[in-house]
mmCIF file with all atom_site columns, C-alpha atoms in Angstrom:
data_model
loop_
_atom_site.group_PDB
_atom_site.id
_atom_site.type_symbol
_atom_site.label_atom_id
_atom_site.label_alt_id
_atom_site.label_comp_id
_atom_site.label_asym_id
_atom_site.label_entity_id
_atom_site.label_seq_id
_atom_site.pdbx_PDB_ins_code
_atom_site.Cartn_x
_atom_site.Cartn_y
_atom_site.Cartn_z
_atom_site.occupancy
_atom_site.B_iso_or_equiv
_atom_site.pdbx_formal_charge
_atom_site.auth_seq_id
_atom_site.auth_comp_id
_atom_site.auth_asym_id
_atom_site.auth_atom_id
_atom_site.pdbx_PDB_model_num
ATOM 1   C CA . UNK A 1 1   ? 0.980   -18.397 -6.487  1.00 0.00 ? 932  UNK A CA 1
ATOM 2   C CA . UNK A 1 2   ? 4.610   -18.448 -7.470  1.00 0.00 ? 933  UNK A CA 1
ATOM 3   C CA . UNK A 1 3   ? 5.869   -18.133 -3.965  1.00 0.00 ? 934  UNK A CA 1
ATOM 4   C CA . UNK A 1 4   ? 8.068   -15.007 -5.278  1.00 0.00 ? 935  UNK A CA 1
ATOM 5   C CA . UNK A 1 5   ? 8.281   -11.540 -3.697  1.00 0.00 ? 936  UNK A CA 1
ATOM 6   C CA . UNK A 1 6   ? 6.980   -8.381  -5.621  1.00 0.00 ? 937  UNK A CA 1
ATOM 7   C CA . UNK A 1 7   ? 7.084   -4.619  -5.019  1.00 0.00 ? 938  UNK A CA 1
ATOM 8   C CA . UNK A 1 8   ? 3.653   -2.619  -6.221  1.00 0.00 ? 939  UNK A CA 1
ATOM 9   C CA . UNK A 1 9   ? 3.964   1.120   -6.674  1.00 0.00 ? 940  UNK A CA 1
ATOM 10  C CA . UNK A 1 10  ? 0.317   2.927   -6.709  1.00 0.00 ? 941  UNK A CA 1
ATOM 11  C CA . UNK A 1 11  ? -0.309  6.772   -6.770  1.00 0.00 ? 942  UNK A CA 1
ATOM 12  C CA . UNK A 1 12  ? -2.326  9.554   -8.152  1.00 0.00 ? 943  UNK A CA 1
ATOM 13  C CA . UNK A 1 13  ? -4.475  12.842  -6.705  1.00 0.00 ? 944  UNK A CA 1
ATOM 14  C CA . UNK A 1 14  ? -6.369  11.871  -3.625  1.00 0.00 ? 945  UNK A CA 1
ATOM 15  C CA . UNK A 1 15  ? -9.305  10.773  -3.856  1.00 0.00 ? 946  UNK A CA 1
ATOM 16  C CA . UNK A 1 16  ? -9.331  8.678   -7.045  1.00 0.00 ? 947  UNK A CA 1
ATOM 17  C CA . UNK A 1 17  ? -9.908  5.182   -5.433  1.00 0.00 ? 948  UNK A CA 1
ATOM 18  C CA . UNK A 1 18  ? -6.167  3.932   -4.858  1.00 0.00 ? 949  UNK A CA 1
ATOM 19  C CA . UNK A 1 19  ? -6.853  2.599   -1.425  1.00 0.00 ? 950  UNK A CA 1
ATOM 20  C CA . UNK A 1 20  ? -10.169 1.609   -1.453  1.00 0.00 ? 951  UNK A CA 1
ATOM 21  C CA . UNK A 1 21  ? -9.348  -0.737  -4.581  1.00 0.00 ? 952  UNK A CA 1
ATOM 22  C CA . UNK A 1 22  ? -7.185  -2.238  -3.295  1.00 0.00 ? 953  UNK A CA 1
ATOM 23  C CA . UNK A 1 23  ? -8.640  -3.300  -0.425  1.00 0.00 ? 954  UNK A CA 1
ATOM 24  C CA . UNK A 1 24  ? -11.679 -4.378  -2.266  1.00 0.00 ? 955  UNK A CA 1
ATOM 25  C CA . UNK A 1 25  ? -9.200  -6.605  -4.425  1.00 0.00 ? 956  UNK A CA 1
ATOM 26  C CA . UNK A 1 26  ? -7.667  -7.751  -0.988  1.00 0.00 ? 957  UNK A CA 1
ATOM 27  C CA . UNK A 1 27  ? -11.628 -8.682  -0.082  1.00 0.00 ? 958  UNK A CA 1
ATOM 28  C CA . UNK A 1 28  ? -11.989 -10.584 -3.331  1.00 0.00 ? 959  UNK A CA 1
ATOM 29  C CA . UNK A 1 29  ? -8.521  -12.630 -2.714  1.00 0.00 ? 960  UNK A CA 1
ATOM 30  C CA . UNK A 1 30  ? -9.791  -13.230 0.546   1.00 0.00 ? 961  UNK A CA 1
ATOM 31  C CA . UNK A 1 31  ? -13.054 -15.141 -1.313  1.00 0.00 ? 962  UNK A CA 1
ATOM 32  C CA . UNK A 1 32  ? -10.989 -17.254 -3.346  1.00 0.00 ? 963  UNK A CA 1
ATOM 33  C CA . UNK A 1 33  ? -9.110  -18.603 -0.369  1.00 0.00 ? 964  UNK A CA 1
ATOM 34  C CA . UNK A 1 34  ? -12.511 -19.242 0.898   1.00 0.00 ? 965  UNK A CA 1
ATOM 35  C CA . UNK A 1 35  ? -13.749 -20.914 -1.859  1.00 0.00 ? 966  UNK A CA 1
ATOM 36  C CA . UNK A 1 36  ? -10.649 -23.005 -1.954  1.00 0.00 ? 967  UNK A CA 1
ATOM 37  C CA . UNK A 1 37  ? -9.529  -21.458 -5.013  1.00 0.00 ? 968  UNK A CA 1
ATOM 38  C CA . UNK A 1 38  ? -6.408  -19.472 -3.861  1.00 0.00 ? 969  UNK A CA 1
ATOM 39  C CA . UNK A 1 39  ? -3.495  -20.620 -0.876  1.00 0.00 ? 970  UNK A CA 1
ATOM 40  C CA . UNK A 1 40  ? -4.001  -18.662 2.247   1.00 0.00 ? 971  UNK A CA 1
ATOM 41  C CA . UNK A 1 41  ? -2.418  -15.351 2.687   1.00 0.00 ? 972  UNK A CA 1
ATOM 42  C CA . UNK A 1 42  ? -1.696  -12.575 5.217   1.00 0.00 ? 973  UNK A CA 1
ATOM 43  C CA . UNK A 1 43  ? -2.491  -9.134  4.813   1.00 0.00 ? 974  UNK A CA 1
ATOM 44  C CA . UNK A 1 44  ? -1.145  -6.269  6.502   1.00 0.00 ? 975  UNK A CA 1
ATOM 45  C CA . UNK A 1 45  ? -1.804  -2.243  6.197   1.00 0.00 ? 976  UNK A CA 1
ATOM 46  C CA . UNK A 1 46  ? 0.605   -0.161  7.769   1.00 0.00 ? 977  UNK A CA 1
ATOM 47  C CA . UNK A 1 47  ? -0.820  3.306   7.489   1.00 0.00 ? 978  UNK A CA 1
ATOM 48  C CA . UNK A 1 48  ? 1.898   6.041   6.832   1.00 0.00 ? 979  UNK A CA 1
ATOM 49  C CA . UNK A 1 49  ? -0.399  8.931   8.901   1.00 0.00 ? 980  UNK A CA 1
ATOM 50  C CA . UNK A 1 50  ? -1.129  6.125   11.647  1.00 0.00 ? 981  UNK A CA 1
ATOM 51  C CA . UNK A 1 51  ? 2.565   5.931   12.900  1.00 0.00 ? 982  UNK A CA 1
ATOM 52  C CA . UNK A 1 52  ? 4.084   8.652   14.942  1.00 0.00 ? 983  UNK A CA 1
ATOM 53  C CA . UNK A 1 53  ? 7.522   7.082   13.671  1.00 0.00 ? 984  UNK A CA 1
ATOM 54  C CA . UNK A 1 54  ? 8.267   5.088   10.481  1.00 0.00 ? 985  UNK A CA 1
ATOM 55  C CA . UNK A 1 55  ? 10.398  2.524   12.062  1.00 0.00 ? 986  UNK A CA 1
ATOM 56  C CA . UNK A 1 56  ? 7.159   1.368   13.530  1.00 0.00 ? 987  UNK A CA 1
ATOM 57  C CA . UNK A 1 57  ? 6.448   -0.251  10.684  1.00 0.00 ? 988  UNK A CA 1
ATOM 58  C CA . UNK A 1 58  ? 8.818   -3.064  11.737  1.00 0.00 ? 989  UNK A CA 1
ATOM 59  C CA . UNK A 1 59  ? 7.171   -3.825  14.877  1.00 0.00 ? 990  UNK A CA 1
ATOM 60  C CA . UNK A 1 60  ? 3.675   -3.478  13.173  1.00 0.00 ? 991  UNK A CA 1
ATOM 61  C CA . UNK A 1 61  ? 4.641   -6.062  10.579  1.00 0.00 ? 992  UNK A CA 1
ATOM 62  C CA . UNK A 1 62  ? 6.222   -8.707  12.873  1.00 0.00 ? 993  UNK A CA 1
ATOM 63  C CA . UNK A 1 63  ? 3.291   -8.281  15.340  1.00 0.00 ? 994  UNK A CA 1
ATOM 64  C CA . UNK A 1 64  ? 1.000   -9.080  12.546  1.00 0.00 ? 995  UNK A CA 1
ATOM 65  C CA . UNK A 1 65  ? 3.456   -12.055 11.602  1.00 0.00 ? 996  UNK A CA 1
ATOM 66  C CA . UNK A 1 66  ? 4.202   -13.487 14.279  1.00 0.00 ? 997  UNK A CA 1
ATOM 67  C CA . UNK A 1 67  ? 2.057   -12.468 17.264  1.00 0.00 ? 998  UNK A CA 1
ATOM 68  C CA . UNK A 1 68  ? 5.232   -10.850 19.245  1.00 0.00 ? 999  UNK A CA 1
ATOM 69  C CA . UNK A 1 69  ? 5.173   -7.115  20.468  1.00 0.00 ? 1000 UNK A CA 1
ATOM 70  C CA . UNK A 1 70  ? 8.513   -6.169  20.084  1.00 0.00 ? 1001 UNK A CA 1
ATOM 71  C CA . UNK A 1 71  ? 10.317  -3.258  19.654  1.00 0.00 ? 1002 UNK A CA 1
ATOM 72  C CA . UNK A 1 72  ? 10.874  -1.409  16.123  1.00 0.00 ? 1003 UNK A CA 1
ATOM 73  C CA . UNK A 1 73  ? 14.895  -2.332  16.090  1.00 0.00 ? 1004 UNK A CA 1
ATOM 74  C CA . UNK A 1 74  ? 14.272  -5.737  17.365  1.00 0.00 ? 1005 UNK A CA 1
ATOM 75  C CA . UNK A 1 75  ? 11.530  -6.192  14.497  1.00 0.00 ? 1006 UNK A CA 1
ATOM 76  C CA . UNK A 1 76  ? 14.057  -5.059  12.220  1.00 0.00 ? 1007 UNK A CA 1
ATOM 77  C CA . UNK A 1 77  ? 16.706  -7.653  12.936  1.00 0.00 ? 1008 UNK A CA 1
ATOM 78  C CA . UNK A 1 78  ? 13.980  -10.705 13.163  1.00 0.00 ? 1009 UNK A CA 1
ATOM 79  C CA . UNK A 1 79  ? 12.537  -9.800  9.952   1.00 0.00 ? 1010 UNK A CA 1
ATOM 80  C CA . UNK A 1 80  ? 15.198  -9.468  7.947   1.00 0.00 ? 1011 UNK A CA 1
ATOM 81  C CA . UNK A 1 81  ? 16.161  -12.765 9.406   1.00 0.00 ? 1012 UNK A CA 1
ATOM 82  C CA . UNK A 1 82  ? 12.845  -13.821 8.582   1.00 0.00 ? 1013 UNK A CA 1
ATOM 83  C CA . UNK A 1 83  ? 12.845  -12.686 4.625   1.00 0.00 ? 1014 UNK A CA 1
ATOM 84  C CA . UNK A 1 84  ? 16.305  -14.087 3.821   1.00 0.00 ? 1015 UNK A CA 1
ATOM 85  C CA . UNK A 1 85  ? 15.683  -17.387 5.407   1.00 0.00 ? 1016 UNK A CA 1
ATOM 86  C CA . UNK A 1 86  ? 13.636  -20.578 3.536   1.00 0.00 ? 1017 UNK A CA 1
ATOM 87  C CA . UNK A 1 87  ? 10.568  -21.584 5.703   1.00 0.00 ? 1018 UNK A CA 1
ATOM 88  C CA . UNK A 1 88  ? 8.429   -24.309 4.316   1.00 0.00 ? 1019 UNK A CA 1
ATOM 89  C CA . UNK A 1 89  ? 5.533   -23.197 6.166   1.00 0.00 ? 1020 UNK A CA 1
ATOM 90  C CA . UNK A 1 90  ? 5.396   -19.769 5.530   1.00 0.00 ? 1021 UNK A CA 1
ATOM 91  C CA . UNK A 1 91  ? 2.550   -18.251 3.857   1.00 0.00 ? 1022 UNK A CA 1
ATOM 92  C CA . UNK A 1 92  ? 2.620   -15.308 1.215   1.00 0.00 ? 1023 UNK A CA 1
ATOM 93  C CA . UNK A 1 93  ? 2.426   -11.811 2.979   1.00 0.00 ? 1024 UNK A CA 1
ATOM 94  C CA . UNK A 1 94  ? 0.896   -8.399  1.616   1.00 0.00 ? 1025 UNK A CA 1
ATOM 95  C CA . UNK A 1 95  ? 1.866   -5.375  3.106   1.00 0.00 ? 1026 UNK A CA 1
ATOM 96  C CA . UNK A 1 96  ? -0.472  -2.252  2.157   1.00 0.00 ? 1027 UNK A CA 1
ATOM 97  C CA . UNK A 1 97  ? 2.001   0.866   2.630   1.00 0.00 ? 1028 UNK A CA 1
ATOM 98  C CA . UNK A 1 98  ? -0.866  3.595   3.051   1.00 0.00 ? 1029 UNK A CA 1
ATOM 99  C CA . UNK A 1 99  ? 0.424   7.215   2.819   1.00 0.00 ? 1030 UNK A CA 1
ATOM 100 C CA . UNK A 1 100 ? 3.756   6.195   1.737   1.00 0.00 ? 1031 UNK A CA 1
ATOM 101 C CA . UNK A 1 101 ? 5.398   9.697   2.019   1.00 0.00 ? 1032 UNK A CA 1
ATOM 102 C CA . UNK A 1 102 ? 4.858   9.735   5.790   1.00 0.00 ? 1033 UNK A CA 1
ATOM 103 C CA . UNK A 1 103 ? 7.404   6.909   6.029   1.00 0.00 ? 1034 UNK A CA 1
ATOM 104 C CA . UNK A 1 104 ? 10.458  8.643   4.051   1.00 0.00 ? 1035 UNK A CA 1
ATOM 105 C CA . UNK A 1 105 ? 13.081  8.704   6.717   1.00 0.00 ? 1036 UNK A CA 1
ATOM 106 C CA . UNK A 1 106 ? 16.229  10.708  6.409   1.00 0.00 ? 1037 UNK A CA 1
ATOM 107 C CA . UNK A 1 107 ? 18.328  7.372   5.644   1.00 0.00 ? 1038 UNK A CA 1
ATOM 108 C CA . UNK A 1 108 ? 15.928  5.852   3.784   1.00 0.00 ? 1039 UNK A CA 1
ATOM 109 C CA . UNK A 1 109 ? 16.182  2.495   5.710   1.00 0.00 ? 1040 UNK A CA 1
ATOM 110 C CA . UNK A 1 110 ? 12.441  1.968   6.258   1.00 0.00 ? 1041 UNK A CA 1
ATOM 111 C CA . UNK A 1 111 ? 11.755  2.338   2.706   1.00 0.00 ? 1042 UNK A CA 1
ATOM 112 C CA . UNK A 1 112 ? 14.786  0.198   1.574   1.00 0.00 ? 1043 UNK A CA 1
ATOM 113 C CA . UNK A 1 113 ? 14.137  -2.750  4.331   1.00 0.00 ? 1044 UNK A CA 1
ATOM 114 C CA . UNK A 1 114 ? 10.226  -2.737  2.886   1.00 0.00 ? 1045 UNK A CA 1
ATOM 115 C CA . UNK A 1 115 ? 11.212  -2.664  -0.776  1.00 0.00 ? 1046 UNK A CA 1
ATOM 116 C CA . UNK A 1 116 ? 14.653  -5.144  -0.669  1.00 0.00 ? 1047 UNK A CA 1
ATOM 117 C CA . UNK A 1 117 ? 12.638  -7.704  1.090   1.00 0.00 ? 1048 UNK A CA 1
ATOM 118 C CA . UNK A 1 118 ? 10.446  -8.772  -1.412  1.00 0.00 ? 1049 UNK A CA 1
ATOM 119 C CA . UNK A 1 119 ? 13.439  -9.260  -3.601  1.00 0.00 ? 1050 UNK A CA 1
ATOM 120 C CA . UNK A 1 120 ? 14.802  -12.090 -1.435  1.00 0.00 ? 1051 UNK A CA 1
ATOM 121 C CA . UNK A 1 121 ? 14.124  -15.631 -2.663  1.00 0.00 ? 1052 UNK A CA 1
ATOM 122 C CA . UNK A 1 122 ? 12.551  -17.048 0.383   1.00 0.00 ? 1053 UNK A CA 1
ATOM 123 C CA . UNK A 1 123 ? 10.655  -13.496 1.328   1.00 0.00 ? 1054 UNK A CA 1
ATOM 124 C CA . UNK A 1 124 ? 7.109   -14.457 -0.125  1.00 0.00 ? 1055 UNK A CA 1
ATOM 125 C CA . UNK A 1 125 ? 6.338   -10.697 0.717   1.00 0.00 ? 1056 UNK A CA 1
ATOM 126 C CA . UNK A 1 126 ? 4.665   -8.738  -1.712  1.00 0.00 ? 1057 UNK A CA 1
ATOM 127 C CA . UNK A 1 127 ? 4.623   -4.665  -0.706  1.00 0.00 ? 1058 UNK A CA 1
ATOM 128 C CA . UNK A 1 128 ? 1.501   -2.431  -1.992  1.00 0.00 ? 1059 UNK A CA 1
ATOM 129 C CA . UNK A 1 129 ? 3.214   1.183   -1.740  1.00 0.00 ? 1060 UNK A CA 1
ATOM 130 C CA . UNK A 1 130 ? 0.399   3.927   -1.532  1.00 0.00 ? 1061 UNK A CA 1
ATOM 131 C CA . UNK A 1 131 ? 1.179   7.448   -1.948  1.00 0.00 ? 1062 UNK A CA 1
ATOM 132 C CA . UNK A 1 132 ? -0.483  10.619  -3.766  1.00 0.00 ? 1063 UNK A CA 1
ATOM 133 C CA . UNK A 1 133 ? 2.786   11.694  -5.630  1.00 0.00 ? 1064 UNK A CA 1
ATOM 134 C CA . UNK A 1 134 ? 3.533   10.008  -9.023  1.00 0.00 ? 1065 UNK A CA 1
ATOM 135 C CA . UNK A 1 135 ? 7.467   10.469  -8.611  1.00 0.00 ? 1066 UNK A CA 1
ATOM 136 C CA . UNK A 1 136 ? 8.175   10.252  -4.925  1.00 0.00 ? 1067 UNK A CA 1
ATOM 137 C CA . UNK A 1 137 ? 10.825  7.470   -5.799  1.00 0.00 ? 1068 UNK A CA 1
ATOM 138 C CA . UNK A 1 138 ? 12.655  9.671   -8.016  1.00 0.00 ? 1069 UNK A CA 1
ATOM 139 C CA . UNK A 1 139 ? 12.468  12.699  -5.819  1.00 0.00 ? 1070 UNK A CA 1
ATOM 140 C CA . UNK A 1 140 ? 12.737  11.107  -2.370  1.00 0.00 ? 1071 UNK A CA 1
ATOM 141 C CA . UNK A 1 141 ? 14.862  7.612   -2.491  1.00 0.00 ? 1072 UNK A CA 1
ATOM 142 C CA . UNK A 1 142 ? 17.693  6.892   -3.738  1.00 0.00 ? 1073 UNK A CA 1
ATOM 143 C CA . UNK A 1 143 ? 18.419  4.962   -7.176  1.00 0.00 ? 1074 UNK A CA 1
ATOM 144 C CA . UNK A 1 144 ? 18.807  1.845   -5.625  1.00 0.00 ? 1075 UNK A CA 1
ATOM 145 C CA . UNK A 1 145 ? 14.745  1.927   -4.018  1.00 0.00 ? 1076 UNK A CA 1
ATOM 146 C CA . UNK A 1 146 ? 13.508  3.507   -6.869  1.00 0.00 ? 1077 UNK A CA 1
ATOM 147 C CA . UNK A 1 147 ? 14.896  0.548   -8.970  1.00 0.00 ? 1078 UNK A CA 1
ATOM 148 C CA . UNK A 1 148 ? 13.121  -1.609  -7.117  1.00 0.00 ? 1079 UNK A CA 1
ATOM 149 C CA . UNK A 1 149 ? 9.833   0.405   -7.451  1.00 0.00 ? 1080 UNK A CA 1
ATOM 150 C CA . UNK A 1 150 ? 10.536  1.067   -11.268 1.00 0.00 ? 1081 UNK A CA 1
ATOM 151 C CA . UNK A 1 151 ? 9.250   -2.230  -12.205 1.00 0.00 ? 1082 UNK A CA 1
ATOM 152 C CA . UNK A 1 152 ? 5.413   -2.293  -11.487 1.00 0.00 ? 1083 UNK A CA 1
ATOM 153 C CA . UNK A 1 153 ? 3.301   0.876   -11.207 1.00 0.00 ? 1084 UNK A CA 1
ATOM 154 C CA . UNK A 1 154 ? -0.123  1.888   -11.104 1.00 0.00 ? 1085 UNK A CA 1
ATOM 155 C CA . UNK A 1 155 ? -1.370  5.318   -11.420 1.00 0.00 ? 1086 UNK A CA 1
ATOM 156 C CA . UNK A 1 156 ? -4.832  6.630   -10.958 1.00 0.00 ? 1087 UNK A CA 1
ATOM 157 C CA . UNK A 1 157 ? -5.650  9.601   -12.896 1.00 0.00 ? 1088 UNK A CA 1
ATOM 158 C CA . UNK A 1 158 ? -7.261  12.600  -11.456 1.00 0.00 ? 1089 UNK A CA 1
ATOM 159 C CA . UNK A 1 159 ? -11.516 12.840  -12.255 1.00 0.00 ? 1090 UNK A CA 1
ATOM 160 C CA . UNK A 1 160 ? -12.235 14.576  -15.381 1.00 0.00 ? 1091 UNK A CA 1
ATOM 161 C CA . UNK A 1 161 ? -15.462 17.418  -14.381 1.00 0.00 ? 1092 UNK A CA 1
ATOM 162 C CA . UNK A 1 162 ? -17.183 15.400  -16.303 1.00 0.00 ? 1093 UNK A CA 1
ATOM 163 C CA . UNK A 1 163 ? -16.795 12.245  -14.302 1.00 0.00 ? 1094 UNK A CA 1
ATOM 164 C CA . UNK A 1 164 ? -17.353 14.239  -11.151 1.00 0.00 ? 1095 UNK A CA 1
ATOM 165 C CA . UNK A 1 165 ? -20.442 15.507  -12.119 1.00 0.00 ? 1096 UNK A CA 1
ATOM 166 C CA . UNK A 1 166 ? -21.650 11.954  -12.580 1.00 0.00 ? 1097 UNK A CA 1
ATOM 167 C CA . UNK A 1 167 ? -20.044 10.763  -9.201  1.00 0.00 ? 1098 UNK A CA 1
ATOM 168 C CA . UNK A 1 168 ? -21.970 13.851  -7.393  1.00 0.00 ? 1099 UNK A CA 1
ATOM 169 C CA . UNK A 1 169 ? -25.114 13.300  -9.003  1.00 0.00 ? 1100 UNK A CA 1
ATOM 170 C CA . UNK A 1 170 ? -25.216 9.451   -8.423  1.00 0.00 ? 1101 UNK A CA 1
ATOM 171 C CA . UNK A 1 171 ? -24.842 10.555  -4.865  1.00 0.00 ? 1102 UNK A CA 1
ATOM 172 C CA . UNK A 1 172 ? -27.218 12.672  -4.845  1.00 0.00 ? 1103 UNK A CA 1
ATOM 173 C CA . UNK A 1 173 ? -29.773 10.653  -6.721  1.00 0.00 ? 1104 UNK A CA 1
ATOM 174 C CA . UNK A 1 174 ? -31.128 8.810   -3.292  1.00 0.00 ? 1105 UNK A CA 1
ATOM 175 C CA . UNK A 1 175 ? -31.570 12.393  -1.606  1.00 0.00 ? 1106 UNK A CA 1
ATOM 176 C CA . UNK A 1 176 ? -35.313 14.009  -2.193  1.00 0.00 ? 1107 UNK A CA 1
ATOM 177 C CA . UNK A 1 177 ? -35.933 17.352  -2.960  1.00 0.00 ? 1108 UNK A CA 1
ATOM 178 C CA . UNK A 1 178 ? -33.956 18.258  -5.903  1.00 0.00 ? 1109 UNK A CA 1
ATOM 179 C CA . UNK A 1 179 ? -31.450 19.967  -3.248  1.00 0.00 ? 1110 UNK A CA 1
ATOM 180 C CA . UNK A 1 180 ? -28.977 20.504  -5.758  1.00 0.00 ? 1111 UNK A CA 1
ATOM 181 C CA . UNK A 1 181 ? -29.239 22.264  -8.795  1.00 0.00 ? 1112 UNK A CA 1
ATOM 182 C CA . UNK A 1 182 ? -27.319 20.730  -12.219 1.00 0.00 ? 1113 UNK A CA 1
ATOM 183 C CA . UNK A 1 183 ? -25.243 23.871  -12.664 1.00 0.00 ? 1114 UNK A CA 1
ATOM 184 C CA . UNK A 1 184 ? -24.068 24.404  -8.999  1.00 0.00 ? 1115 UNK A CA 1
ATOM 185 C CA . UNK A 1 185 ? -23.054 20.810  -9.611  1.00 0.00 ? 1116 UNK A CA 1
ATOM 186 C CA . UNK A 1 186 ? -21.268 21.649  -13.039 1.00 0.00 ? 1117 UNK A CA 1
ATOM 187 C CA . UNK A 1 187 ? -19.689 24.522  -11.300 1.00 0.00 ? 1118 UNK A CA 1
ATOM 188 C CA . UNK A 1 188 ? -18.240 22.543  -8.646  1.00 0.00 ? 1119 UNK A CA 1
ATOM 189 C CA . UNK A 1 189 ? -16.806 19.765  -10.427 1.00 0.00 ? 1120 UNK A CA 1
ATOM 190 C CA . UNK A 1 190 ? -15.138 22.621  -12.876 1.00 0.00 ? 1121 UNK A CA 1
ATOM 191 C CA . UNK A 1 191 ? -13.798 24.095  -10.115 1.00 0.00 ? 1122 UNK A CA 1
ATOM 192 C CA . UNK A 1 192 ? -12.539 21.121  -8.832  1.00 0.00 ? 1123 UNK A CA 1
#
């Protein structure tokens, strides 16, 4: 709602629920624009294990933009052209980055390009970074990404056994039979 970019950094163990909430809060925006309650607003996942090559991502995004297959260095140059440029009619854009260390290229550009652009004043792009490693910023980008990253982070925190044993056995609870027994449960989610 205040037409400004923002950069999103979520991670933890896999597992814990980092994608699938935020596509369920991506479901929920999507019922207040319904209901007339939020601006319209496009949504794009770009799925880290989905791309054979990270500058993909370029072409994925302005294809979802605009429409236009085009190639990943063409994509590049329109949408930074895009970002840095004022466009009264453009609407708000968020990009779900899922399995964010699959895109870490040797130069860093695809990771730079997706988290400089939200920082222009026109962009209206707001990036949801995915990843199962707390400090990949630190450890794989340079200062000047990870600066942009270091302002808004989520983390997920791995299950406690106890919380998996009440995961499994709500699972379980539909399934007759009493397949399971309590302590092979308690055993797995230790070992877990």
């Amino acid at each position: 709602t205040s037409g400004t970019g923002a950069c999103l950094y979520i991670s933890g163990t896999p597992g814990t629920g980092k994608t699938a909430t935020v596509r369920e809060v991506i479901t929920q925006l999507h019922s207040a624009v319904l209901a007339s309650e939020l601006d319209d607003f496009n949504f794009v996942e770009i799925n880290g294990m989905k791309v054979t090559d990270p500058h993909q991502s370029y072409a994925l995004l302005w294809e979802a933009l605009k429409g236009d297959r085009v190639s990943p260095s063409h994509a590049l140059s329109l949408l930074s052209h895009e970002f840095s440029h004022p466009s009264p009619r453009r609407i708000p854009c968020v990009v779900l980055m899922d399995e964010l260390d699959q895109l870490v290229t040797k130069n860093q550009s695809v990771m730079y390009n997706f988290f400089n652009w939200p920082a222009l004043r026109h962009s209206r792009l707001i990036v949801l970074a995915v990843a199962n490693t707390m400090d990949l910023p630190e450890r794989t980008l340079s200062n000047k990404i990870s600066s942009r990253l270091g302002l808004t982070r989520i983390t997920f925190p791995g299950y406690t056994h106890t919380q998996l044993m009440t995961i499994i056995s709500a699972r379980l609870e539909g399934v007759p039979g009493n397949l399971v027994d309590p302590d092979a449960i308690q055993f797995a989610a230790r070992k877990v």
